[in-house]
Coordinates of C-alpha atoms (C1' of nucleotides) in Angstrom, one line a residue:
Chain W
M124 CA 21.8 18.5 10.9
V125 CA 22.2 20.5 8.0
T126 CA 18.6 22.3 7.1
Q127 CA 16.7 20.2 3.3
Y128 CA 18.9 21.5 0.1
Q129 CA 17.2 21.7 -2.4
Y130 CA 18.1 22.5 -5.8
Q131 CA 16.4 25.8 -6.3
S132 CA 18.7 26.7 -3.9
P133 CA 21.1 29.5 -5.6
V134 CA 24.0 28.0 -3.7
V135 CA 25.4 24.6 -2.8
R136 CA 27.4 25.4 0.5
N137 CA 28.2 21.5 1.2
S138 CA 28.8 19.5 -1.5
A139 CA 29.1 16.4 0.0
T140 CA 26.3 17.3 2.6
A141 CA 23.5 18.1 -0.4
H142 CA 24.9 15.2 -2.7
L143 CA 23.7 12.4 -0.3
T144 CA 20.6 14.3 0.8
N145 CA 19.8 14.3 -3.0
T146 CA 20.2 10.9 -3.5
M147 CA 18.5 10.2 -0.4
R148 CA 15.5 12.5 -1.5
L149 CA 15.7 10.4 -5.3
I150 CA 15.9 6.8 -3.9
E151 CA 12.3 7.5 -2.4
K152 CA 10.9 8.1 -5.3
T153 CA 8.8 6.7 -7.8
C154 CA 9.2 5.9 -11.3
V155 CA 6.6 8.1 -11.9
E156 CA 7.3 11.1 -9.8
L157 CA 11.1 11.1 -10.8
E158 CA 9.7 11.5 -14.1
A159 CA 8.2 14.8 -12.8
E160 CA 11.2 15.5 -11.0
I161 CA 13.7 15.2 -13.8
A162 CA 11.0 17.3 -16.3
K163 CA 11.7 19.8 -13.4
E164 CA 15.1 20.3 -13.3
L165 CA 15.4 20.2 -16.9
A166 CA 13.3 23.2 -17.1
D167 CA 15.1 24.8 -14.7
N168 CA 18.9 23.9 -15.5
P169 CA 20.2 25.0 -19.3
V170 CA 22.7 23.2 -18.1
L171 CA 21.6 20.1 -17.8
Q172 CA 21.1 17.7 -21.1
L173 CA 19.1 14.5 -21.6
V174 CA 21.2 12.9 -24.2
D175 CA 20.3 10.2 -26.6
Q176 CA 16.8 9.4 -26.2
H177 CA 18.0 6.6 -28.0
Q178 CA 21.0 5.6 -25.9
C179 CA 20.5 2.1 -23.5
P180 CA 20.2 3.3 -20.4
E181 CA 22.3 0.1 -19.5
C182 CA 24.9 -0.3 -22.0
R183 CA 25.0 3.2 -23.6
R184 CA 24.6 1.9 -26.8
P185 CA 22.3 3.6 -29.5
V186 CA 19.0 1.4 -30.0
D187 CA 16.7 1.9 -32.0
R188 CA 14.1 0.1 -30.0
F189 CA 13.4 -1.8 -26.0
P190 CA 14.6 -3.7 -24.6
C191 CA 17.7 -2.9 -25.9
P192 CA 18.8 -5.8 -28.1
H193 CA 21.5 -5.9 -27.1
C194 CA 20.9 -6.2 -23.1
E195 CA 18.2 -8.9 -24.3
A196 CA 21.2 -11.1 -26.4
R197 CA 22.7 -10.7 -22.5
R198 CA 19.3 -12.5 -21.1
R199 CA 19.8 -15.5 -24.2
R200 CA 23.4 -16.6 -21.8
S201 CA 22.2 -19.1 -19.8
D202 CA 25.5 -19.3 -17.4
L203 CA 25.1 -16.4 -15.1
D204 CA 23.4 -17.0 -11.7
E205 CA 23.0 -13.8 -10.7
P206 CA 19.5 -11.6 -11.9
I207 CA 19.3 -10.5 -14.7
I208 CA 18.5 -6.3 -14.4
Y209 CA 18.5 -4.3 -16.9
L210 CA 17.5 -1.0 -17.3
S211 CA 14.4 0.3 -19.4
P212 CA 12.8 3.9 -20.2
R213 CA 9.2 3.7 -18.9
S214 CA 8.0 4.8 -22.3
A215 CA 9.1 2.4 -23.8
A216 CA 7.1 -0.2 -21.6
L217 CA 4.4 1.4 -20.8
T218 CA 1.7 4.3 -22.1
P219 CA 3.4 7.5 -19.8
V220 CA 1.0 8.9 -16.9
R221 CA -0.6 12.3 -18.4
L222 CA 1.7 14.5 -15.7
A223 CA -0.9 17.3 -14.5
R224 CA -0.1 20.7 -16.1
D225 CA -1.8 22.6 -12.8
D226 CA -0.6 21.9 -9.0
T227 CA -4.1 20.1 -7.9
P228 CA -3.2 18.3 -4.7
F229 CA -4.4 15.3 -6.4
V230 CA -2.8 14.7 -9.2
S231 CA 0.8 16.0 -8.0
R232 CA 0.5 14.1 -5.4
V233 CA -0.3 10.6 -7.1
R234 CA 1.6 8.0 -5.6
Q235 CA 1.9 4.3 -6.0
P236 CA 0.6 2.3 -5.3
E237 CA -2.7 4.3 -5.4
T238 CA -4.4 5.0 -1.9
L239 CA -8.1 4.6 -1.1
R240 CA -8.1 8.6 -1.1
E241 CA -7.1 9.5 -4.6
Y242 CA -9.0 6.5 -6.1
V243 CA -12.0 8.1 -4.5
L244 CA -10.8 11.3 -5.6
R245 CA -10.5 10.3 -8.9
Q246 CA -14.0 9.4 -10.0
L247 CA -15.4 12.3 -8.2
V248 CA -12.9 15.2 -9.7
L249 CA -15.9 16.4 -12.4
D250 CA -18.9 16.6 -9.3
L251 CA -17.0 19.5 -7.5
A252 CA -16.1 22.6 -7.2
A253 CA -12.7 23.2 -7.1
D254 CA -14.0 24.5 -3.4
E255 CA -15.1 21.1 -2.9
R256 CA -12.0 19.5 -3.5
S257 CA -10.2 20.6 -0.5
I258 CA -13.5 19.5 1.2
A259 CA -13.6 16.2 -0.1
G260 CA -9.7 15.5 0.7
H261 CA -10.0 16.4 4.1
I262 CA -13.0 13.9 4.7
L263 CA -10.8 11.3 3.0
D264 CA -8.2 11.8 5.2
R265 CA -10.0 11.8 8.4
L266 CA -11.6 8.3 7.5
D267 CA -10.8 5.9 9.8
E268 CA -9.2 2.5 9.1
R269 CA -12.3 1.1 8.2
G270 CA -13.4 3.5 5.9
F271 CA -15.7 5.2 8.5
L272 CA -15.8 8.8 9.0
T273 CA -16.1 9.8 13.0
D274 CA -16.2 13.2 13.0
P275 CA -19.7 15.3 13.2
L276 CA -20.0 17.1 10.5
V277 CA -21.0 20.0 11.9
E278 CA -17.0 20.1 13.5
I279 CA -15.5 19.1 9.8
A280 CA -17.6 22.0 8.5
V281 CA -16.5 24.6 11.1
Y282 CA -13.3 23.4 11.1
L283 CA -12.9 24.0 7.4
H284 CA -14.9 27.8 7.4
V285 CA -17.4 26.2 5.3
L286 CA -21.0 25.5 5.2
P287 CA -22.8 21.8 6.7
S288 CA -24.9 21.5 3.8
Q289 CA -21.7 22.1 1.5
V290 CA -19.6 19.1 3.7
E291 CA -23.4 17.0 3.2
R292 CA -23.4 17.3 -0.3
V293 CA -19.5 16.2 -0.6
L294 CA -20.2 13.8 1.7
K295 CA -22.6 12.1 -0.3
L296 CA -20.9 11.9 -3.2
I297 CA -17.7 10.1 -1.1
Q298 CA -20.2 8.0 0.1
R299 CA -22.3 6.6 -2.7
A300 CA -18.7 6.2 -5.1
D301 CA -17.0 3.3 -5.6
P302 CA -16.1 1.5 -2.3
V303 CA -19.9 2.1 -1.9
G304 CA -20.5 3.3 1.5
I305 CA -17.3 4.7 2.5
G306 CA -17.4 7.8 4.4
A307 CA -20.7 6.3 6.8
S308 CA -20.6 7.1 10.3
G309 CA -20.8 3.4 10.9
V310 CA -21.6 0.0 9.5
R311 CA -25.3 0.6 9.9
E312 CA -25.5 3.7 7.8
C313 CA -22.9 2.0 5.7
L314 CA -24.8 -1.0 4.7
Q315 CA -27.9 1.3 4.7
I316 CA -25.9 3.2 1.7
Q317 CA -24.8 0.3 0.0
V318 CA -28.3 -1.0 -0.5
E319 CA -29.3 2.7 -2.1
V320 CA -27.4 2.2 -4.5
L321 CA -27.8 -1.2 -5.0
E322 CA -31.4 -0.2 -5.4
A323 CA -30.5 1.8 -7.8
E324 CA -28.5 0.1 -10.0
G325 CA -31.4 -2.2 -10.0
V326 CA -29.8 -5.3 -7.8
A327 CA -32.9 -5.3 -4.8
H328 CA -34.4 -7.2 -1.9
P329 CA -38.0 -5.8 -1.2
L330 CA -36.7 -6.6 2.8
A331 CA -33.1 -5.4 2.6
A332 CA -33.6 -1.7 3.3
R333 CA -36.2 -2.0 5.8
V334 CA -35.4 -4.7 8.1
L335 CA -31.3 -2.5 7.6
S336 CA -33.2 0.3 8.6
E337 CA -35.7 -0.9 11.3
H338 CA -34.1 -3.9 13.1
Y339 CA -30.5 -4.0 12.9
E340 CA -30.2 -4.6 16.1
L341 CA -32.4 -7.6 15.7
L342 CA -30.5 -8.6 12.6
G343 CA -26.8 -8.5 13.6
R344 CA -28.3 -11.0 16.5
H345 CA -30.0 -13.5 14.3
E346 CA -33.3 -13.0 15.7
Y347 CA -35.1 -13.7 12.4
G348 CA -38.3 -14.8 14.3
V349 CA -38.6 -11.0 16.0
I350 CA -38.3 -9.3 13.1
A351 CA -40.7 -11.6 10.9
R352 CA -43.4 -10.9 13.5
H353 CA -42.5 -7.2 13.6
C354 CA -42.4 -7.0 9.0
R355 CA -45.5 -9.2 9.3
V356 CA -43.7 -12.1 7.2
S357 CA -42.5 -15.2 7.3
I358 CA -39.1 -16.2 8.8
A359 CA -38.0 -17.7 5.6
E360 CA -38.8 -14.0 3.7
V361 CA -36.0 -12.8 7.1
E362 CA -33.6 -15.1 6.2
S363 CA -33.7 -14.7 2.2
A364 CA -33.2 -10.6 3.1
A365 CA -30.3 -11.4 5.6
H366 CA -28.7 -13.8 2.5
F367 CA -29.0 -10.9 0.2
I368 CA -27.0 -8.7 2.6
R369 CA -24.9 -11.1 3.9
R370 CA -24.2 -12.1 0.0
N371 CA -24.3 -7.9 -1.3
L372 CA -23.0 -5.7 0.9
T373 CA -20.0 -5.4 2.5
P374 CA -19.5 -3.9 6.7
F375 CA -16.0 -3.0 5.7
P376 CA -16.2 -1.3 1.9
A377 CA -12.4 0.1 2.3
R378 CA -11.0 -2.9 3.6
A379 CA -12.4 -6.0 1.7
R380 CA -11.2 -3.3 -1.6
W381 CA -8.2 -1.8 0.0
N382 CA -6.0 -3.6 2.9
D383 CA -7.0 -7.4 1.3
D384 CA -4.0 -9.7 1.3
D385 CA -5.4 -12.1 -1.5
G386 CA -4.6 -10.3 -4.4
S387 CA -7.1 -10.3 -6.3
Q388 CA -8.9 -6.8 -6.2
E389 CA -5.2 -5.1 -6.0
R390 CA -5.0 -1.6 -7.5
Y391 CA -1.6 -0.2 -8.4
F392 CA -0.7 0.7 -11.7
N393 CA 2.7 1.9 -13.0
P394 CA 5.0 -0.6 -11.2
D395 CA 8.7 0.4 -10.7
A396 CA 10.1 -2.5 -12.2
R397 CA 8.7 -6.0 -14.0
I398 CA 9.9 -9.2 -13.0
T399 CA 9.5 -11.9 -15.5
R400 CA 11.3 -15.4 -16.4
N401 CA 14.5 -15.5 -18.8
P402 CA 12.8 -16.5 -21.8
Y403 CA 16.0 -18.5 -23.1
N404 CA 16.4 -20.3 -19.9
P405 CA 12.7 -20.3 -18.0
D406 CA 14.5 -22.1 -15.0
G407 CA 17.4 -20.1 -14.4
P408 CA 17.8 -16.5 -12.8
L409 CA 15.0 -14.6 -13.3
V410 CA 15.0 -10.7 -15.6
V411 CA 14.4 -7.1 -13.8
E412 CA 13.2 -5.0 -15.8
L413 CA 13.8 -1.7 -13.4
Y414 CA 12.2 1.2 -15.1
T415 CA 13.8 4.5 -15.4
P416 CA 11.8 7.6 -15.8
T417 CA 13.7 8.4 -19.3
A418 CA 15.2 7.5 -22.3
G419 CA 19.0 7.8 -22.5
S420 CA 20.8 9.8 -19.6
L421 CA 21.8 13.4 -17.7
R422 CA 24.6 15.0 -18.1
V423 CA 26.2 18.3 -18.4
D424 CA 25.9 19.7 -21.3
P425 CA 29.8 19.4 -22.8
R426 CA 29.3 22.6 -25.3
I427 CA 28.1 24.4 -22.0
R428 CA 30.8 23.2 -19.6
A429 CA 33.5 23.9 -22.3
A430 CA 32.2 27.6 -23.1
V431 CA 31.1 28.6 -19.3
K432 CA 35.5 28.1 -19.2
K433 CA 35.7 31.2 -21.9
V434 CA 33.5 33.7 -20.3
S435 CA 35.1 36.0 -19.2
D436 CA 33.4 38.0 -16.6
E437 CA 34.2 36.7 -13.2
E438 CA 30.8 36.9 -12.1
Q439 CA 29.6 35.6 -15.2
R440 CA 31.5 32.4 -15.0
A441 CA 30.0 32.0 -10.9
E442 CA 26.9 32.0 -12.1
W443 CA 27.1 29.4 -14.7
A444 CA 29.4 27.3 -12.6
E445 CA 26.9 26.5 -10.4
Y446 CA 24.3 25.7 -12.5
V447 CA 27.4 23.0 -13.8
D448 CA 28.1 22.3 -11.0
R449 CA 24.2 21.8 -9.7
A450 CA 23.3 20.0 -13.2
A451 CA 26.4 17.4 -12.3
L452 CA 25.7 16.6 -8.9
F453 CA 21.8 16.2 -10.3
A454 CA 22.7 13.4 -13.0
K455 CA 25.4 11.7 -10.7
C456 CA 22.4 11.8 -8.3
I457 CA 19.7 9.9 -10.4
R458 CA 22.6 7.9 -11.4
Q459 CA 23.2 6.2 -7.8
R460 CA 19.6 6.3 -7.6
N461 CA 19.2 3.8 -10.2
N462 CA 22.6 1.8 -8.9
A463 CA 21.3 1.6 -5.5
M464 CA 17.4 0.2 -6.6
R465 CA 19.3 -2.1 -9.3
R466 CA 21.3 -3.9 -6.3
I467 CA 18.2 -4.0 -4.3
L468 CA 16.6 -5.7 -6.4
S469 CA 18.8 -8.0 -7.6
V470 CA 19.1 -9.8 -3.8
I471 CA 15.2 -9.6 -3.1
V472 CA 14.7 -11.0 -6.9
D473 CA 17.5 -13.7 -5.4
R474 CA 16.2 -14.3 -2.3
Q475 CA 12.0 -14.7 -3.1
R476 CA 12.8 -16.4 -6.5
S477 CA 9.8 -18.9 -5.8
F478 CA 7.7 -16.3 -3.7
I479 CA 7.9 -14.6 -7.2
L480 CA 7.1 -17.7 -9.3
A481 CA 4.5 -19.3 -7.0
G482 CA 2.9 -16.7 -4.5
N483 CA 2.5 -15.4 -1.1
S484 CA 3.6 -19.1 1.3
E485 CA 7.0 -19.0 -0.2
L486 CA 7.9 -15.3 1.2
I487 CA 11.1 -16.3 3.2
P488 CA 11.5 -13.7 6.1
M489 CA 13.9 -10.8 5.5
T490 CA 13.9 -8.1 7.2
R491 CA 15.4 -4.6 5.5
A492 CA 18.3 -4.6 7.9
E493 CA 19.4 -7.8 6.6
L494 CA 19.2 -6.7 2.9
A495 CA 21.4 -3.6 4.1
I496 CA 24.0 -5.7 5.2
V497 CA 24.3 -7.9 2.3
V498 CA 23.9 -5.1 0.1
D499 CA 26.2 -2.7 1.6
V500 CA 24.2 0.7 2.0
H501 CA 23.1 2.0 5.5
E502 CA 19.2 0.3 6.4
S503 CA 17.7 3.9 6.0
T504 CA 18.7 3.1 2.4
V505 CA 16.5 0.1 2.3
S506 CA 13.8 2.1 3.4
R507 CA 13.6 4.4 1.5
A508 CA 13.9 2.3 -1.6
V509 CA 11.5 -0.1 -1.2
A510 CA 8.9 2.8 0.3
H511 CA 5.6 3.3 -2.0
K512 CA 7.2 1.2 -5.1
T513 CA 5.8 -2.0 -7.1
V514 CA 7.3 -4.6 -9.2
A515 CA 5.4 -6.2 -11.5
L516 CA 5.4 -10.0 -10.7
P517 CA 5.5 -12.9 -14.2
S518 CA 2.1 -13.6 -12.7
G519 CA 0.9 -9.9 -14.1
R520 CA 0.2 -9.1 -10.6
I521 CA 1.8 -6.0 -9.1
I522 CA 2.4 -6.0 -5.7
P523 CA 4.4 -3.6 -3.1
L524 CA 7.8 -3.7 -3.1
A525 CA 7.2 -3.7 0.9
R526 CA 5.3 -6.8 0.5
F527 CA 9.3 -8.5 0.3
F528 CA 9.6 -7.7 4.1
D529 CA 6.4 -8.8 5.2
R530 CA 7.3 -11.7 7.7
S531 CA 3.9 -12.6 8.0
L532 CA 2.5 -13.3 4.8
P533 CA 3.8 -17.0 4.5
V534 CA 1.7 -17.5 7.8
R535 CA -1.7 -15.8 7.2
E536 CA -1.8 -17.8 3.8
A537 CA -1.4 -20.6 5.7
V538 CA -3.9 -19.8 7.8
R539 CA -6.3 -18.9 4.5
S540 CA -5.9 -22.6 3.4
I541 CA -6.5 -24.1 6.9
I542 CA -9.6 -22.4 7.2
D543 CA -10.4 -23.1 3.3
M544 CA -10.3 -26.7 3.9
E545 CA -12.2 -26.7 6.9
T546 CA -14.9 -29.5 7.3
R547 CA -16.4 -27.9 11.0
P548 CA -15.7 -24.2 11.9
L549 CA -12.7 -24.1 13.2
T550 CA -11.9 -21.6 16.1
D551 CA -9.0 -19.8 16.4
E552 CA -7.5 -21.8 19.1
Q553 CA -7.8 -24.8 16.6
V554 CA -6.6 -23.1 14.1
S555 CA -3.0 -21.9 16.1
V556 CA -2.7 -25.5 17.0
V557 CA -2.8 -27.2 12.8
L558 CA -0.6 -23.9 12.2
K559 CA 2.1 -25.5 14.9
D560 CA 2.2 -28.4 12.7
Y561 CA 2.7 -26.3 9.7
G562 CA 5.7 -25.1 11.9
Y563 CA 4.4 -22.1 12.5
E564 CA 4.2 -21.0 16.3
V565 CA 1.4 -18.8 17.0
A566 CA -0.7 -17.3 19.6
R567 CA -4.7 -17.8 19.7
R568 CA -4.5 -14.0 19.3
T569 CA -2.8 -13.8 16.6
V570 CA -4.7 -15.9 14.6
A571 CA -8.0 -13.5 15.4
K572 CA -5.4 -11.0 13.5
Y573 CA -4.6 -12.8 10.8
R574 CA -7.9 -14.1 10.5
S575 CA -9.8 -10.7 10.2
M576 CA -6.9 -9.3 8.2
L577 CA -8.4 -11.9 5.7
G578 CA -11.9 -11.2 5.5
I579 CA -12.5 -14.5 7.6
L580 CA -15.6 -14.5 9.5
P581 CA -15.1 -16.1 13.4
A582 CA -15.7 -19.1 13.6
N583 CA -19.5 -19.1 15.7
V584 CA -20.7 -17.1 12.2
R585 CA -19.0 -19.1 9.8
A586 CA -20.8 -22.5 11.4
R587 CA -24.3 -20.0 10.5
Q588 CA -23.3 -20.0 6.9
Y589 CA -22.6 -24.2 6.2
A590 CA -26.2 -24.1 8.4
A591 CA -27.3 -22.1 5.5
V592 CA -26.5 -23.9 2.8
Chain N
dC4 C1' -18.1 -21.9 29.9
dT5 C1' -16.2 -20.7 25.8
dA6 C1' -15.1 -17.8 21.9
dT7 C1' -13.9 -13.6 20.4
dG8 C1' -12.2 -8.4 19.7
dG9 C1' -10.7 -4.2 22.2
dC10 C1' -6.9 -1.8 24.7
dA11 C1' -2.6 -2.0 25.2
dC12 C1' 2.4 -3.2 26.3
dG13 C1' 7.0 -4.4 25.1
dG14 C1' 9.9 -6.1 22.1
dA15 C1' 11.8 -5.4 16.7
dT16 C1' 11.9 -2.6 13.0
dT17 C1' 12.1 1.2 9.9
Chain F
dA273 C1' 13.1 8.3 17.5
dA274 C1' 8.7 6.8 15.4
dT275 C1' 6.0 2.8 14.2
dC276 C1' 4.8 -1.8 14.0
dC277 C1' 3.2 -6.2 15.3
dG278 C1' 2.0 -10.0 17.8
dT279 C1' 0.6 -11.2 22.2
dG280 C1' -1.3 -11.3 27.2
dC281 C1' -5.2 -9.7 30.0
dC282 C1' -9.9 -9.1 30.1
dA283 C1' -14.8 -7.3 29.2
dT284 C1' -18.6 -9.5 26.4
dA285 C1' -21.8 -12.3 23.8
dG286 C1' -23.2 -16.5 22.9

DNA sequence: CTATGGCACGGATT
DNA sequence: AATCCGTGCCATAG
């Protein structure tokens, strides 16, 4: 295998291979990342030219506004049966993200969708000294999927060669940042932190903190009577504290906000494409706006190309010719990337129309491999194209492109609706039986998995909740 | 005894 | 080749 080719590399030894590698690399990039990539290349390569900021990237006609009126006019046509895709400069649709000037790891590495790690870091930037940032980053990297930090504090300090007290300070900040309680050592500490923070915000229950710190085990076993005796208060008061805890605290803050499926809490920004209905033909094919990082298109500056040929000095000419080749290569790769994205999106939007319009339960299972065959690209290309990217749906929701390939989403949706409609708590086994009527053959164990993914408590606990009401 | 969650295995997917 | 996902088995809690 050829070593990773870099644009900075002075010599393009094998242009065919380099071309492939580069296209792959670019397909992986989200629109925002590509914007940075292009900016860098434009700065590095004097031959590369961004032509006509007022040119439609789709039809190449000069335009004074986006979306391009000509392309928009195409949307009026109702005789098309394929999704309409047009390229649109992101800057025309969205406020551009300010690109980081310095190379602080957390700004420049921002990917979409925004991860918990970045979300938390952004909140803390101002509170952290430069050397504390790397501590914060390390801690956030080490969180398990529940959002807890299982490594001992001292171990982290040793690993990073810093004082434990420093790590402690950073950890404290993280624990109190927005998904309150992440970075705790376990559920118990997590809940205690949440109570603390809520108290500071003026939301408090007289007994909650005490019950949590002194009678955590009993609370888990719902032994309210015993707790009441210990604290010398009535059972009703303990129950009210328990209710407060259930109501206001979450044992898994990371999961509640980030790994949920219901969409209400998703925090994705800067989509790579936007899907809308065709206003002129609402029942016709959907319209996809595929965002491109730049207005206009990239090309080799023709004046320079001509001038290079006339350079008499052999060595000089070779050097410039290299720039020309590299610029041409880069422009071609960008075009190819956009083209691949377009073809892939077109098929996805065509197939998943009802999912896009109606919601999770309508998702038609499809694999990246299938799509690769239809679009006639390698499956790894599809993988790269959908990785890390997000699309805005007509509803305004922004979802990861990879969600279109989630086989179990409709089943999970069914699980949710079955439990929503239940009159008495159904056990996982019973849910599994009901699912059969819906046409989903799912093992009991799998129902349990989906249920926990949805953040729905087990049947026996739900029974208590109903009783409490 | 029943319901659930952890662990781990194997097959599919990437 | 690595990762993800569904599932079976088993221990545990109620």
